[in-house]
PDB file of C-alpha atoms and ligand atoms in Angstrom:
ATOM      1  CA  UNK A   1     -81.325  38.540  58.788  1.00 73.00           C
ATOM      2  CA  UNK A   2     -83.003  42.422  57.345  1.00 86.00           C
ATOM      3  CA  UNK A   3     -80.237  43.790  54.565  1.00 88.00           C
ATOM      4  CA  UNK A   4     -79.690  47.507  55.179  1.00 90.00           C
ATOM      5  CA  UNK A   5     -82.352  49.422  52.999  1.00 85.00           C
ATOM      6  CA  UNK A   6     -81.505  52.780  50.937  1.00 90.00           C
ATOM      7  CA  UNK A   7     -82.920  55.206  48.889  1.00 95.00           C
ATOM      8  CA  UNK A   8     -79.260  55.505  47.156  1.00 97.00           C
ATOM      9  CA  UNK A   9     -78.556  51.850  47.991  1.00 98.00           C
ATOM     10  CA  UNK A  10     -80.935  49.027  48.353  1.00 97.00           C
ATOM     11  CA  UNK A  11     -79.452  45.230  48.537  1.00 97.00           C
ATOM     12  CA  UNK A  12     -81.331  42.137  47.938  1.00 97.00           C
ATOM     13  CA  UNK A  13     -80.227  38.845  48.882  1.00 97.00           C
ATOM     14  CA  UNK A  14     -80.590  36.071  46.730  1.00 97.00           C
ATOM     15  CA  UNK A  15     -80.454  32.553  47.849  1.00 95.00           C
ATOM     16  CA  UNK A  16     -78.112  30.121  46.810  1.00 95.00           C
ATOM     17  CA  UNK A  17     -79.698  26.871  45.226  1.00 92.00           C
ATOM     18  CA  UNK A  18     -76.546  24.287  45.601  1.00 90.00           C
ATOM     19  CA  UNK A  19     -76.916  25.272  49.577  1.00 89.00           C
ATOM     20  CA  UNK A  20     -79.928  23.202  51.554  1.00 80.00           C
ATOM     21  CA  UNK A  21     -79.209  26.240  54.781  1.00 85.00           C
ATOM     22  CA  UNK A  22     -79.850  29.842  54.354  1.00 92.00           C
ATOM     23  CA  UNK A  23     -76.657  30.592  52.470  1.00 95.00           C
ATOM     24  CA  UNK A  24     -77.636  33.921  50.476  1.00 97.00           C
ATOM     25  CA  UNK A  25     -75.227  36.532  47.265  1.00 98.00           C
ATOM     26  CA  UNK A  26     -76.349  39.639  48.310  1.00 98.00           C
ATOM     27  CA  UNK A  27     -77.110  42.129  45.282  1.00 98.00           C
ATOM     28  CA  UNK A  28     -76.122  45.705  46.251  1.00 98.00           C
ATOM     29  CA  UNK A  29     -77.463  48.381  43.563  1.00 98.00           C
ATOM     30  CA  UNK A  30     -76.190  51.750  43.786  1.00 98.00           C
ATOM     31  CA  UNK A  31     -79.011  54.284  43.207  1.00 98.00           C
ATOM     32  CA  UNK A  32     -78.746  57.294  41.577  1.00 98.00           C
ATOM     33  CA  UNK A  33     -79.624  56.214  37.929  1.00 97.00           C
ATOM     34  CA  UNK A  34     -80.270  60.103  36.938  1.00 96.00           C
ATOM     35  CA  UNK A  35     -76.472  61.297  37.955  1.00 98.00           C
ATOM     36  CA  UNK A  36     -75.307  58.141  36.381  1.00 98.00           C
ATOM     37  CA  UNK A  37     -75.225  56.819  40.342  1.00 98.00           C
ATOM     38  CA  UNK A  38     -72.515  59.578  41.056  1.00 98.00           C
ATOM     39  CA  UNK A  39     -70.878  58.741  44.129  1.00 98.00           C
ATOM     40  CA  UNK A  40     -72.410  61.021  46.582  1.00 97.00           C
ATOM     41  CA  UNK A  41     -72.268  61.785  50.566  1.00 96.00           C
ATOM     42  CA  UNK A  42     -76.007  60.084  50.826  1.00 97.00           C
ATOM     43  CA  UNK A  43     -74.292  56.606  48.997  1.00 98.00           C
ATOM     44  CA  UNK A  44     -70.412  56.558  50.450  1.00 97.00           C
ATOM     45  CA  UNK A  45     -72.264  56.487  53.637  1.00 97.00           C
ATOM     46  CA  UNK A  46     -75.138  53.595  52.384  1.00 97.00           C
ATOM     47  CA  UNK A  47     -71.905  51.570  51.330  1.00 98.00           C
ATOM     48  CA  UNK A  48     -70.282  51.346  54.497  1.00 97.00           C
ATOM     49  CA  UNK A  49     -73.750  50.448  56.507  1.00 97.00           C
ATOM     50  CA  UNK A  50     -73.706  47.737  54.330  1.00 98.00           C
ATOM     51  CA  UNK A  51     -70.397  46.763  54.275  1.00 98.00           C
ATOM     52  CA  UNK A  52     -70.820  46.369  58.300  1.00 97.00           C
ATOM     53  CA  UNK A  53     -74.218  44.344  57.719  1.00 98.00           C
ATOM     54  CA  UNK A  54     -72.627  41.825  55.013  1.00 98.00           C
ATOM     55  CA  UNK A  55     -69.665  41.663  57.368  1.00 97.00           C
ATOM     56  CA  UNK A  56     -71.303  40.702  60.219  1.00 97.00           C
ATOM     57  CA  UNK A  57     -74.049  38.351  58.810  1.00 96.00           C
ATOM     58  CA  UNK A  58     -73.012  34.256  58.400  1.00 95.00           C
ATOM     59  CA  UNK A  59     -75.601  33.790  55.841  1.00 95.00           C
ATOM     60  CA  UNK A  60     -73.476  36.507  53.620  1.00 97.00           C
ATOM     61  CA  UNK A  61     -71.167  34.711  51.194  1.00 97.00           C
ATOM     62  CA  UNK A  62     -70.571  36.481  47.970  1.00 98.00           C
ATOM     63  CA  UNK A  63     -71.446  40.679  47.287  1.00 98.00           C
ATOM     64  CA  UNK A  64     -71.934  41.861  43.760  1.00 98.00           C
ATOM     65  CA  UNK A  65     -71.812  45.743  43.742  1.00 98.00           C
ATOM     66  CA  UNK A  66     -73.942  46.880  41.500  1.00 98.00           C
ATOM     67  CA  UNK A  67     -75.273  50.188  39.476  1.00 98.00           C
ATOM     68  CA  UNK A  68     -78.477  50.485  39.201  1.00 98.00           C
ATOM     69  CA  UNK A  69     -80.121  50.642  35.396  1.00 98.00           C
ATOM     70  CA  UNK A  70     -81.218  53.965  33.513  1.00 97.00           C
ATOM     71  CA  UNK A  71     -84.722  55.323  34.220  1.00 96.00           C
ATOM     72  CA  UNK A  72     -87.309  55.996  31.579  1.00 93.00           C
ATOM     73  CA  UNK A  73     -86.601  59.190  30.395  1.00 92.00           C
ATOM     74  CA  UNK A  74     -88.833  61.823  30.755  1.00 89.00           C
ATOM     75  CA  UNK A  75     -91.442  62.613  28.063  1.00 92.00           C
ATOM     76  CA  UNK A  76     -89.167  65.354  25.646  1.00 92.00           C
ATOM     77  CA  UNK A  77     -85.987  64.721  27.264  1.00 91.00           C
ATOM     78  CA  UNK A  78     -83.002  61.700  25.489  1.00 93.00           C
ATOM     79  CA  UNK A  79     -82.577  58.636  27.998  1.00 93.00           C
ATOM     80  CA  UNK A  80     -79.503  58.692  29.680  1.00 96.00           C
ATOM     81  CA  UNK A  81     -77.172  56.187  30.112  1.00 98.00           C
ATOM     82  CA  UNK A  82     -75.887  52.986  31.281  1.00 98.00           C
ATOM     83  CA  UNK A  83     -73.659  53.360  34.253  1.00 98.00           C
ATOM     84  CA  UNK A  84     -71.786  51.568  36.596  1.00 98.00           C
ATOM     85  CA  UNK A  85     -71.089  54.057  38.721  1.00 98.00           C
ATOM     86  CA  UNK A  86     -69.780  57.653  36.410  1.00 98.00           C
ATOM     87  CA  UNK A  87     -67.509  58.968  39.363  1.00 98.00           C
ATOM     88  CA  UNK A  88     -67.213  60.754  42.967  1.00 98.00           C
ATOM     89  CA  UNK A  89     -69.991  63.236  42.535  1.00 98.00           C
ATOM     90  CA  UNK A  90     -68.199  66.208  41.156  1.00 98.00           C
ATOM     91  CA  UNK A  91     -70.685  68.559  42.492  1.00 98.00           C
ATOM     92  CA  UNK A  92     -69.788  67.684  46.104  1.00 97.00           C
ATOM     93  CA  UNK A  93     -66.165  68.617  45.082  1.00 96.00           C
ATOM     94  CA  UNK A  94     -67.923  72.488  44.731  1.00 95.00           C
ATOM     95  CA  UNK A  95     -66.066  74.386  47.146  1.00 95.00           C
ATOM     96  CA  UNK A  96     -64.662  72.095  49.021  1.00 95.00           C
ATOM     97  CA  UNK A  97     -60.882  72.347  50.770  1.00 96.00           C
ATOM     98  CA  UNK A  98     -58.065  70.359  52.047  1.00 97.00           C
ATOM     99  CA  UNK A  99     -59.536  68.744  55.424  1.00 95.00           C
ATOM    100  CA  UNK A 100     -62.857  68.348  54.106  1.00 94.00           C
ATOM    101  CA  UNK A 101     -61.569  66.137  51.590  1.00 96.00           C
ATOM    102  CA  UNK A 102     -58.888  64.526  53.573  1.00 95.00           C
ATOM    103  CA  UNK A 103     -61.969  63.135  56.104  1.00 93.00           C
ATOM    104  CA  UNK A 104     -63.991  62.478  52.935  1.00 91.00           C
ATOM    105  CA  UNK A 105     -60.893  60.196  51.074  1.00 93.00           C
ATOM    106  CA  UNK A 106     -59.625  58.615  54.275  1.00 92.00           C
ATOM    107  CA  UNK A 107     -61.409  55.748  55.646  1.00 90.00           C
ATOM    108  CA  UNK A 108     -63.790  56.121  53.165  1.00 97.00           C
ATOM    109  CA  UNK A 109     -66.603  53.875  51.279  1.00 98.00           C
ATOM    110  CA  UNK A 110     -64.325  52.281  49.205  1.00 98.00           C
ATOM    111  CA  UNK A 111     -61.440  51.516  51.490  1.00 98.00           C
ATOM    112  CA  UNK A 112     -64.224  49.332  53.721  1.00 98.00           C
ATOM    113  CA  UNK A 113     -65.220  47.723  50.624  1.00 98.00           C
ATOM    114  CA  UNK A 114     -61.303  47.076  49.585  1.00 98.00           C
ATOM    115  CA  UNK A 115     -61.643  45.326  53.036  1.00 98.00           C
ATOM    116  CA  UNK A 116     -64.095  43.381  53.393  1.00 98.00           C
ATOM    117  CA  UNK A 117     -63.310  39.573  54.310  1.00 98.00           C
ATOM    118  CA  UNK A 118     -65.594  37.751  52.074  1.00 98.00           C
ATOM    119  CA  UNK A 119     -65.388  37.623  48.347  1.00 98.00           C
ATOM    120  CA  UNK A 120     -66.761  40.408  45.745  1.00 98.00           C
ATOM    121  CA  UNK A 121     -67.980  41.020  42.602  1.00 98.00           C
ATOM    122  CA  UNK A 122     -68.880  44.248  40.697  1.00 99.00           C
ATOM    123  CA  UNK A 123     -70.936  43.891  38.015  1.00 99.00           C
ATOM    124  CA  UNK A 124     -70.371  46.592  35.240  1.00 99.00           C
ATOM    125  CA  UNK A 125     -72.982  47.765  32.941  1.00 98.00           C
ATOM    126  CA  UNK A 126     -71.847  50.705  31.076  1.00 98.00           C
ATOM    127  CA  UNK A 127     -69.729  53.855  32.336  1.00 98.00           C
ATOM    128  CA  UNK A 128     -67.364  52.999  35.603  1.00 99.00           C
ATOM    129  CA  UNK A 129     -65.341  56.253  35.528  1.00 98.00           C
ATOM    130  CA  UNK A 130     -63.173  57.740  38.178  1.00 98.00           C
ATOM    131  CA  UNK A 131     -64.759  56.819  41.114  1.00 98.00           C
ATOM    132  CA  UNK A 132     -66.626  53.839  39.466  1.00 98.00           C
ATOM    133  CA  UNK A 133     -63.838  52.359  38.285  1.00 98.00           C
ATOM    134  CA  UNK A 134     -61.969  52.597  41.868  1.00 98.00           C
ATOM    135  CA  UNK A 135     -65.926  50.212  43.400  1.00 98.00           C
ATOM    136  CA  UNK A 136     -65.055  47.800  40.756  1.00 98.00           C
ATOM    137  CA  UNK A 137     -60.937  47.841  41.534  1.00 98.00           C
ATOM    138  CA  UNK A 138     -62.155  47.565  45.194  1.00 98.00           C
ATOM    139  CA  UNK A 139     -63.976  43.962  44.427  1.00 98.00           C
ATOM    140  CA  UNK A 140     -62.331  40.730  44.092  1.00 98.00           C
ATOM    141  CA  UNK A 141     -63.533  39.975  40.476  1.00 98.00           C
ATOM    142  CA  UNK A 142     -65.163  42.156  37.626  1.00 98.00           C
ATOM    143  CA  UNK A 143     -67.505  41.087  35.219  1.00 98.00           C
ATOM    144  CA  UNK A 144     -68.865  43.540  31.758  1.00 98.00           C
ATOM    145  CA  UNK A 145     -71.001  44.235  29.344  1.00 98.00           C
ATOM    146  CA  UNK A 146     -69.815  44.123  26.012  1.00 98.00           C
ATOM    147  CA  UNK A 147     -70.989  48.502  26.338  1.00 98.00           C
ATOM    148  CA  UNK A 148     -68.995  49.233  29.183  1.00 98.00           C
ATOM    149  CA  UNK A 149     -66.598  51.930  29.812  1.00 98.00           C
ATOM    150  CA  UNK A 150     -63.589  52.359  31.727  1.00 98.00           C
ATOM    151  CA  UNK A 151     -62.029  55.817  32.602  1.00 98.00           C
ATOM    152  CA  UNK A 152     -59.778  57.779  34.609  1.00 98.00           C
ATOM    153  CA  UNK A 153     -60.759  60.734  34.122  1.00 98.00           C
ATOM    154  CA  UNK A 154     -59.976  62.950  37.158  1.00 98.00           C
ATOM    155  CA  UNK A 155     -57.157  64.344  35.199  1.00 98.00           C
ATOM    156  CA  UNK A 156     -59.417  66.507  33.301  1.00 98.00           C
ATOM    157  CA  UNK A 157     -60.874  68.099  36.369  1.00 98.00           C
ATOM    158  CA  UNK A 158     -57.275  69.483  37.757  1.00 98.00           C
ATOM    159  CA  UNK A 159     -57.494  65.526  39.924  1.00 98.00           C
ATOM    160  CA  UNK A 160     -55.816  61.916  40.118  1.00 98.00           C
ATOM    161  CA  UNK A 161     -58.152  59.282  41.245  1.00 98.00           C
ATOM    162  CA  UNK A 162     -58.574  59.585  45.032  1.00 97.00           C
ATOM    163  CA  UNK A 163     -60.079  56.160  46.383  1.00 97.00           C
ATOM    164  CA  UNK A 164     -57.368  53.983  45.427  1.00 96.00           C
ATOM    165  CA  UNK A 165     -56.846  53.827  41.679  1.00 97.00           C
ATOM    166  CA  UNK A 166     -53.231  54.993  41.563  1.00 97.00           C
ATOM    167  CA  UNK A 167     -52.211  52.073  43.913  1.00 97.00           C
ATOM    168  CA  UNK A 168     -54.688  49.391  42.710  1.00 97.00           C
ATOM    169  CA  UNK A 169     -54.530  50.137  39.109  1.00 98.00           C
ATOM    170  CA  UNK A 170     -50.436  49.117  39.135  1.00 97.00           C
ATOM    171  CA  UNK A 171     -51.573  46.380  40.259  1.00 95.00           C
ATOM    172  CA  UNK A 172     -53.876  44.899  38.306  1.00 97.00           C
ATOM    173  CA  UNK A 173     -52.619  46.859  34.737  1.00 98.00           C
ATOM    174  CA  UNK A 174     -48.473  47.234  35.865  1.00 97.00           C
ATOM    175  CA  UNK A 175     -47.287  50.596  35.754  1.00 98.00           C
ATOM    176  CA  UNK A 176     -46.768  51.913  32.240  1.00 98.00           C
ATOM    177  CA  UNK A 177     -50.460  50.777  31.457  1.00 98.00           C
ATOM    178  CA  UNK A 178     -52.498  52.563  34.465  1.00 98.00           C
ATOM    179  CA  UNK A 179     -49.573  55.727  34.258  1.00 98.00           C
ATOM    180  CA  UNK A 180     -51.346  55.913  30.458  1.00 98.00           C
ATOM    181  CA  UNK A 181     -55.603  55.920  31.559  1.00 98.00           C
ATOM    182  CA  UNK A 182     -53.953  58.955  34.581  1.00 98.00           C
ATOM    183  CA  UNK A 183     -52.026  61.006  32.579  1.00 98.00           C
ATOM    184  CA  UNK A 184     -55.007  61.085  29.162  1.00 98.00           C
ATOM    185  CA  UNK A 185     -57.755  60.433  31.650  1.00 98.00           C
ATOM    186  CA  UNK A 186     -59.206  58.966  28.777  1.00 98.00           C
ATOM    187  CA  UNK A 187     -62.054  55.223  27.914  1.00 98.00           C
ATOM    188  CA  UNK A 188     -61.615  52.564  26.862  1.00 98.00           C
ATOM    189  CA  UNK A 189     -64.267  50.094  25.969  1.00 98.00           C
ATOM    190  CA  UNK A 190     -65.072  46.268  27.495  1.00 98.00           C
ATOM    191  CA  UNK A 191     -63.157  44.408  25.006  1.00 98.00           C
ATOM    192  CA  UNK A 192     -59.456  46.436  25.828  1.00 98.00           C
ATOM    193  CA  UNK A 193     -60.423  46.360  29.555  1.00 98.00           C
ATOM    194  CA  UNK A 194     -60.008  42.370  29.491  1.00 98.00           C
ATOM    195  CA  UNK A 195     -57.374  42.931  27.494  1.00 98.00           C
ATOM    196  CA  UNK A 196     -55.158  44.640  29.913  1.00 98.00           C
ATOM    197  CA  UNK A 197     -56.495  42.827  33.161  1.00 98.00           C
ATOM    198  CA  UNK A 198     -58.421  45.087  33.867  1.00 98.00           C
ATOM    199  CA  UNK A 199     -62.023  43.002  34.362  1.00 98.00           C
ATOM    200  CA  UNK A 200     -62.299  39.173  34.304  1.00 98.00           C
ATOM    201  CA  UNK A 201     -64.879  38.929  32.254  1.00 98.00           C
ATOM    202  CA  UNK A 202     -67.067  40.859  28.895  1.00 98.00           C
ATOM    203  CA  UNK A 203     -70.704  39.203  28.032  1.00 98.00           C
ATOM    204  CA  UNK A 204     -73.386  40.759  26.897  1.00 98.00           C
ATOM    205  CA  UNK A 205     -75.565  42.664  28.982  1.00 98.00           C
ATOM    206  CA  UNK A 206     -78.122  40.409  28.726  1.00 98.00           C
ATOM    207  CA  UNK A 207     -76.132  37.806  30.175  1.00 98.00           C
ATOM    208  CA  UNK A 208     -74.598  39.907  32.675  1.00 98.00           C
ATOM    209  CA  UNK A 209     -76.940  39.518  36.085  1.00 98.00           C
ATOM    210  CA  UNK A 210     -76.669  35.500  35.359  1.00 98.00           C
ATOM    211  CA  UNK A 211     -72.720  35.155  34.106  1.00 98.00           C
ATOM    212  CA  UNK A 212     -72.252  36.949  37.855  1.00 98.00           C
ATOM    213  CA  UNK A 213     -74.560  35.223  39.623  1.00 98.00           C
ATOM    214  CA  UNK A 214     -73.513  31.452  39.019  1.00 97.00           C
ATOM    215  CA  UNK A 215     -70.638  33.120  39.591  1.00 98.00           C
ATOM    216  CA  UNK A 216     -71.407  34.338  43.286  1.00 98.00           C
ATOM    217  CA  UNK A 217     -73.145  30.843  43.670  1.00 97.00           C
ATOM    218  CA  UNK A 218     -69.802  28.954  43.015  1.00 97.00           C
ATOM    219  CA  UNK A 219     -68.007  30.653  45.517  1.00 97.00           C
ATOM    220  CA  UNK A 220     -70.587  30.766  48.247  1.00 97.00           C
ATOM    221  CA  UNK A 221     -71.218  27.207  48.146  1.00 96.00           C
ATOM    222  CA  UNK A 222     -66.998  26.463  49.499  1.00 97.00           C
ATOM    223  CA  UNK A 223     -65.769  27.109  52.916  1.00 96.00           C
ATOM    224  CA  UNK A 224     -66.594  30.457  54.551  1.00 96.00           C
ATOM    225  CA  UNK A 225     -63.899  30.377  56.467  1.00 97.00           C
ATOM    226  CA  UNK A 226     -61.477  28.817  53.974  1.00 98.00           C
ATOM    227  CA  UNK A 227     -62.391  31.907  51.295  1.00 98.00           C
ATOM    228  CA  UNK A 228     -61.656  34.159  54.452  1.00 98.00           C
ATOM    229  CA  UNK A 229     -58.327  32.838  54.640  1.00 98.00           C
ATOM    230  CA  UNK A 230     -57.486  33.205  50.590  1.00 98.00           C
ATOM    231  CA  UNK A 231     -58.110  36.500  50.488  1.00 98.00           C
ATOM    232  CA  UNK A 232     -56.205  37.776  53.223  1.00 98.00           C
ATOM    233  CA  UNK A 233     -53.558  35.570  52.580  1.00 98.00           C
ATOM    234  CA  UNK A 234     -54.033  36.395  48.708  1.00 97.00           C
ATOM    235  CA  UNK A 235     -53.628  39.887  49.758  1.00 96.00           C
ATOM    236  CA  UNK A 236     -50.512  39.214  51.325  1.00 96.00           C
ATOM    237  CA  UNK A 237     -48.987  39.254  47.283  1.00 95.00           C
ATOM    238  CA  UNK A 238     -50.053  42.976  47.406  1.00 95.00           C
ATOM    239  CA  UNK A 239     -48.650  44.092  50.110  1.00 94.00           C
ATOM    240  CA  UNK A 240     -45.660  42.887  51.329  1.00 95.00           C
ATOM    241  CA  UNK A 241     -42.708  41.364  49.300  1.00 95.00           C
ATOM    242  CA  UNK A 242     -42.616  37.978  47.758  1.00 96.00           C
ATOM    243  CA  UNK A 243     -40.359  35.819  50.079  1.00 97.00           C
ATOM    244  CA  UNK A 244     -42.704  37.075  53.554  1.00 97.00           C
ATOM    245  CA  UNK A 245     -45.955  36.946  50.856  1.00 97.00           C
ATOM    246  CA  UNK A 246     -44.558  32.739  50.536  1.00 97.00           C
ATOM    247  CA  UNK A 247     -43.944  32.700  54.232  1.00 98.00           C
ATOM    248  CA  UNK A 248     -47.681  34.354  55.393  1.00 98.00           C
ATOM    249  CA  UNK A 249     -48.929  31.743  52.758  1.00 98.00           C
ATOM    250  CA  UNK A 250     -47.320  28.101  54.315  1.00 98.00           C
ATOM    251  CA  UNK A 251     -47.943  29.044  57.506  1.00 98.00           C
ATOM    252  CA  UNK A 252     -51.773  30.418  56.815  1.00 98.00           C
ATOM    253  CA  UNK A 253     -51.679  27.138  54.849  1.00 98.00           C
ATOM    254  CA  UNK A 254     -50.443  25.137  57.362  1.00 98.00           C
ATOM    255  CA  UNK A 255     -52.644  26.831  60.377  1.00 98.00           C
ATOM    256  CA  UNK A 256     -55.743  25.645  57.916  1.00 98.00           C
ATOM    257  CA  UNK A 257     -54.924  21.789  59.403  1.00 97.00           C
ATOM    258  CA  UNK A 258     -56.468  22.818  62.405  1.00 96.00           C
ATOM    259  CA  UNK A 259     -59.949  23.401  60.775  1.00 97.00           C
ATOM    260  CA  UNK A 260     -63.130  21.196  60.817  1.00 96.00           C
ATOM    261  CA  UNK A 261     -63.601  22.921  56.478  1.00 97.00           C
ATOM    262  CA  UNK A 262     -60.276  20.632  56.138  1.00 97.00           C
ATOM    263  CA  UNK A 263     -60.681  17.342  57.613  1.00 96.00           C
ATOM    264  CA  UNK A 264     -64.936  17.766  56.169  1.00 97.00           C
ATOM    265  CA  UNK A 265     -63.016  18.811  52.304  1.00 97.00           C
ATOM    266  CA  UNK A 266     -60.760  15.536  52.314  1.00 97.00           C
ATOM    267  CA  UNK A 267     -63.027  13.318  53.454  1.00 97.00           C
ATOM    268  CA  UNK A 268     -65.651  14.304  51.021  1.00 97.00           C
ATOM    269  CA  UNK A 269     -63.370  13.864  48.266  1.00 97.00           C
ATOM    270  CA  UNK A 270     -62.071  10.214  49.071  1.00 97.00           C
ATOM    271  CA  UNK A 271     -65.852   9.421  49.744  1.00 97.00           C
ATOM    272  CA  UNK A 272     -67.034  10.744  46.596  1.00 97.00           C
ATOM    273  CA  UNK A 273     -69.203  13.316  48.699  1.00 96.00           C
ATOM    274  CA  UNK A 274     -70.602  16.454  48.380  1.00 94.00           C
ATOM    275  CA  UNK A 275     -68.675  18.263  51.450  1.00 95.00           C
ATOM    276  CA  UNK A 276     -71.041  19.880  54.795  1.00 94.00           C
ATOM    277  CA  UNK A 277     -68.534  22.942  55.269  1.00 95.00           C
ATOM    278  CA  UNK A 278     -69.341  23.455  58.654  1.00 93.00           C
ATOM    279  CA  UNK A 279     -67.607  27.299  57.836  1.00 88.00           C
ATOM    280  CA  UNK A 280     -65.100  26.814  60.900  1.00 85.00           C
TER     281      UNK A 280
HETATM  282  N1  COA B   1     -70.642  63.937  39.188  1.00 89.33           N
HETATM  283  C1  COA B   1     -72.057  64.438  39.566  1.00 89.33           C
HETATM  284  N2  COA B   1     -73.359  64.494  38.422  1.00 89.33           N
HETATM  285  C2  COA B   1     -73.167  63.780  37.385  1.00 89.33           C
HETATM  286  C3  COA B   1     -71.586  62.451  36.996  1.00 89.33           C
HETATM  287  C4  COA B   1     -70.941  62.466  38.235  1.00 89.33           C
HETATM  288  N3  COA B   1     -69.657  62.129  38.706  1.00 89.33           N
HETATM  289  N4  COA B   1     -71.633  61.935  35.701  1.00 89.33           N
HETATM  290  C5  COA B   1     -72.572  61.955  35.230  1.00 89.33           C
HETATM  291  N5  COA B   1     -73.140  62.586  36.282  1.00 89.33           N
HETATM  292  C6  COA B   1     -74.912  63.474  36.028  1.00 89.33           C
HETATM  293  C7  COA B   1     -74.712  64.780  34.928  1.00 89.33           C
HETATM  294  O1  COA B   1     -74.474  66.207  35.905  1.00 89.33           O
HETATM  295  C8  COA B   1     -76.374  64.580  34.479  1.00 89.33           C
HETATM  296  O2  COA B   1     -76.894  65.704  35.571  1.00 89.33           O
HETATM  297  P1  COA B   1     -78.363  66.221  34.490  1.00 89.33           P
HETATM  298  O3  COA B   1     -78.992  65.098  33.982  1.00 89.33           O
HETATM  299  O4  COA B   1     -79.300  66.229  36.047  1.00 89.33           O
HETATM  300  O5  COA B   1     -78.032  67.614  34.227  1.00 89.33           O
HETATM  301  C9  COA B   1     -76.165  63.470  34.095  1.00 89.33           C
HETATM  302  O6  COA B   1     -75.670  62.538  35.631  1.00 89.33           O
HETATM  303  C10 COA B   1     -76.204  62.396  32.720  1.00 89.33           C
HETATM  304  O7  COA B   1     -75.159  62.517  32.589  1.00 89.33           O
HETATM  305  P2  COA B   1     -74.604  63.407  30.957  1.00 89.33           P
HETATM  306  O8  COA B   1     -73.448  64.317  31.337  1.00 89.33           O
HETATM  307  O9  COA B   1     -75.895  64.353  31.101  1.00 89.33           O
HETATM  308  O10 COA B   1     -74.632  61.931  30.167  1.00 89.33           O
HETATM  309  P3  COA B   1     -74.043  62.436  28.650  1.00 89.33           P
HETATM  310  O11 COA B   1     -74.186  60.584  28.374  1.00 89.33           O
HETATM  311  O12 COA B   1     -73.948  63.149  28.370  1.00 89.33           O
HETATM  312  O13 COA B   1     -72.167  61.654  29.595  1.00 89.33           O
HETATM  313  C11 COA B   1     -70.707  60.904  30.422  1.00 89.33           C
HETATM  314  C12 COA B   1     -71.887  60.753  29.977  1.00 89.33           C
HETATM  315  C13 COA B   1     -70.443  59.676  31.730  1.00 89.33           C
HETATM  316  C14 COA B   1     -69.706  60.817  29.159  1.00 89.33           C
HETATM  317  C15 COA B   1     -70.457  62.106  31.057  1.00 89.33           C
HETATM  318  O14 COA B   1     -71.535  62.353  32.300  1.00 89.33           O
HETATM  319  C16 COA B   1     -69.506  62.298  32.533  1.00 89.33           C
HETATM  320  O15 COA B   1     -68.069  62.445  32.023  1.00 89.33           O
HETATM  321  N6  COA B   1     -69.642  62.529  34.099  1.00 89.33           N
HETATM  322  C17 COA B   1     -68.227  62.675  34.772  1.00 89.33           C
HETATM  323  C18 COA B   1     -67.284  61.478  35.046  1.00 89.33           C
HETATM  324  C19 COA B   1     -66.098  61.850  35.689  1.00 89.33           C
HETATM  325  O16 COA B   1     -65.736  63.020  34.734  1.00 89.33           O
HETATM  326  N7  COA B   1     -65.989  61.212  36.442  1.00 89.33           N
HETATM  327  C20 COA B   1     -65.466  60.808  38.009  1.00 89.33           C
HETATM  328  C21 COA B   1     -65.409  62.209  38.574  1.00 89.33           C
HETATM  329  S1  COA B   1     -64.052  62.570  40.089  1.00 89.33           S
END
């Protein structure tokens, strides 16, 4: 299992101690710290490659997305701030036309991340703005450091979010709060982001990696098959109406009774043993 490596996107595979097989969590770092990890074409292309790899690699059970920490400043220069991702690379908008942007923003890397069948966690330390907030919102769960800042500043560029935030923010925050963020372009802090449901957990920066990894490792101990079914069934809550969604759940639930992991899980509970999943 060789994870894809790129200058702008690195992948570290972290073994899950609680599993005695080769289960890993993939820690994916967007690596353009001098540009606050802004998403340029190289980053989005590397993200797509990473998604294909993580989907096809059985041992990868959970993916954590993060941004590189700032480098030591050059002599006489000020330090760059901490950033998860400060948005799409604005320099790539210069002179761009409708056709180019349509191609770039259709079937994009953020959508690929959103459509992953495996659990994903965003680990946010610093600015999560524009496309950066959209990367975070395309993950299933969000952990943020208390110094993080969130916003959709596209309005200040004469734009609206283009990687799905007009839709995903509505389901996370509700219509009114999402519109307020998009209309004003103002940033909010981590505590406010937590209060309105934009992030699941806020922790101190020095605890962020440990806390995000703890949750990723816990998730990684579950049956990968059941996790996949959970994610696709819960996605129905966003894509379908209530009645269809409940019918989808009933079907998915019943189908699990035809899987080895359901038998293993129930037997393990009754025998007071740890389940040894077959992931089938
Ligand atoms: N695209 C391209 N470059 C970006 C960027 C982006 N979205 N965000 C930051 N950068 C670059 C800056 O141009 C600067 O590059 P330089 O040092 O080569 O000049 C570097 O990252 C550091 O950013 P800087 O603006 O100097 O940091 P700051 O601490 O003064 O301000 C922000 C931080 C996040 C407030 C500011 O960078 C910002 O507003 N970024 C754009 C956010 C945005 O509008 N995102 C949505 C894009 S659709």
